[in-house]
Amino acid sequence: GSLAAGGEETKRSDTLKNIAVGVTYRAVEWVGASFQYVLEDRSSAIDLFAYRANTFTVAVEALF
């Protein structure tokens, strides 16, 4: 896409990078836990659309 501001149009070009790492631990067959980290980095020709996000997820699971 493109963005027009003040009569000038800028073509939008994004580069997206994702990295995800996680571990799962099962204490017994019916109880476990997991942890995941995700890094997302988007650079853009238009600064309004550029961002960096760090996400951490922790989960505990029990099956009954």
PDB file of C-alpha atoms in Angstrom:
ATOM      1  CA  GLY A   1       0.000   0.000   0.000  1.00  0.00           C
ATOM      2  CA  SER A   2       0.907   3.627   0.220  1.00  0.00           C
ATOM      3  CA  LEU A   3       0.312   6.604   2.483  1.00  0.00           C
ATOM      4  CA  ALA A   4      -0.331  10.154   1.318  1.00  0.00           C
ATOM      5  CA  ALA A   5       0.550  13.008   3.658  1.00  0.00           C
ATOM      6  CA  GLY A   6       0.803  16.657   2.646  1.00  0.00           C
ATOM      7  CA  GLY A   7       0.406  15.806  -1.035  1.00  0.00           C
ATOM      8  CA  GLU A   8       3.375  13.412  -0.999  1.00  0.00           C
ATOM      9  CA  GLU A   9       2.765   9.687  -1.421  1.00  0.00           C
ATOM     10  CA  THR A  10       5.098   7.142   0.203  1.00  0.00           C
ATOM     11  CA  LYS A  11       5.121   3.488  -0.869  1.00  0.00           C
ATOM     12  CA  ARG A  12       4.864   1.141   2.092  1.00  0.00           C
ATOM     13  CA  SER A  13       7.379  -1.699   2.290  1.00  0.00           C
ATOM     14  CA  ASP A  14       7.653  -3.831   5.435  1.00  0.00           C
ATOM     15  CA  THR A  15      10.187  -6.371   6.690  1.00  0.00           C
ATOM     16  CA  LEU A  16       8.887  -8.730   9.375  1.00  0.00           C
ATOM     17  CA  LYS A  17      11.080 -10.934  11.574  1.00  0.00           C
ATOM     18  CA  ASN A  18       9.709 -13.487  14.067  1.00  0.00           C
ATOM     19  CA  ILE A  19      11.647 -15.654  16.500  1.00  0.00           C
ATOM     20  CA  ALA A  20       9.900 -18.055  18.889  1.00  0.00           C
ATOM     21  CA  VAL A  21      11.466 -20.307  21.519  1.00  0.00           C
ATOM     22  CA  GLY A  22       9.588 -22.506  23.941  1.00  0.00           C
ATOM     23  CA  VAL A  23       9.896 -25.413  26.338  1.00  0.00           C
ATOM     24  CA  THR A  24       7.341 -27.853  27.692  1.00  0.00           C
ATOM     25  CA  TYR A  25       7.755 -29.862  30.876  1.00  0.00           C
ATOM     26  CA  ARG A  26       5.522 -32.780  31.774  1.00  0.00           C
ATOM     27  CA  ALA A  27       5.851 -33.699  35.495  1.00  0.00           C
ATOM     28  CA  VAL A  28       3.535 -36.693  35.128  1.00  0.00           C
ATOM     29  CA  GLU A  29       1.158 -37.782  32.379  1.00  0.00           C
ATOM     30  CA  TRP A  30      -1.594 -35.388  33.509  1.00  0.00           C
ATOM     31  CA  VAL A  31       0.339 -32.332  34.838  1.00  0.00           C
ATOM     32  CA  GLY A  32       2.607 -30.091  32.815  1.00  0.00           C
ATOM     33  CA  ALA A  33       3.837 -26.573  32.214  1.00  0.00           C
ATOM     34  CA  SER A  34       5.163 -24.604  29.268  1.00  0.00           C
ATOM     35  CA  PHE A  35       6.997 -21.350  28.626  1.00  0.00           C
ATOM     36  CA  GLN A  36       7.316 -19.514  25.319  1.00  0.00           C
ATOM     37  CA  TYR A  37       9.108 -16.325  24.250  1.00  0.00           C
ATOM     38  CA  VAL A  38       8.313 -14.594  20.943  1.00  0.00           C
ATOM     39  CA  LEU A  39      10.183 -11.626  19.447  1.00  0.00           C
ATOM     40  CA  GLU A  40       8.484  -9.833  16.563  1.00  0.00           C
ATOM     41  CA  ASP A  41      10.226  -6.970  14.798  1.00  0.00           C
ATOM     42  CA  ARG A  42       8.686  -5.066  11.893  1.00  0.00           C
ATOM     43  CA  SER A  43      10.521  -2.314  10.093  1.00  0.00           C
ATOM     44  CA  SER A  44       8.630  -0.230   7.572  1.00  0.00           C
ATOM     45  CA  ALA A  45       9.263   2.504   5.054  1.00  0.00           C
ATOM     46  CA  ILE A  46       6.575   4.422   6.997  1.00  0.00           C
ATOM     47  CA  ASP A  47       7.565   4.829  10.673  1.00  0.00           C
ATOM     48  CA  LEU A  48       3.933   4.715  11.807  1.00  0.00           C
ATOM     49  CA  PHE A  49       3.821   0.970  10.997  1.00  0.00           C
ATOM     50  CA  ALA A  50       7.151  -0.071  12.535  1.00  0.00           C
ATOM     51  CA  TYR A  51       7.155  -1.843  15.894  1.00  0.00           C
ATOM     52  CA  ARG A  52       8.939  -4.355  18.118  1.00  0.00           C
ATOM     53  CA  ALA A  53       7.075  -6.739  20.433  1.00  0.00           C
ATOM     54  CA  ASN A  54       8.323  -9.138  23.110  1.00  0.00           C
ATOM     55  CA  THR A  55       5.765 -11.704  24.252  1.00  0.00           C
ATOM     56  CA  PHE A  56       6.152 -14.151  27.136  1.00  0.00           C
ATOM     57  CA  THR A  57       3.628 -16.955  27.659  1.00  0.00           C
ATOM     58  CA  VAL A  58       3.486 -19.206  30.716  1.00  0.00           C
ATOM     59  CA  ALA A  59       0.961 -22.051  30.881  1.00  0.00           C
ATOM     60  CA  VAL A  60       0.146 -24.698  33.484  1.00  0.00           C
ATOM     61  CA  GLU A  61      -1.919 -27.683  32.425  1.00  0.00           C
ATOM     62  CA  ALA A  62      -3.734 -30.324  34.468  1.00  0.00           C
ATOM     63  CA  LEU A  63      -5.870 -33.010  32.834  1.00  0.00           C
ATOM     64  CA  PHE A  64      -8.725 -34.585  34.795  1.00  0.00           C
TER      65      PHE A  64
END
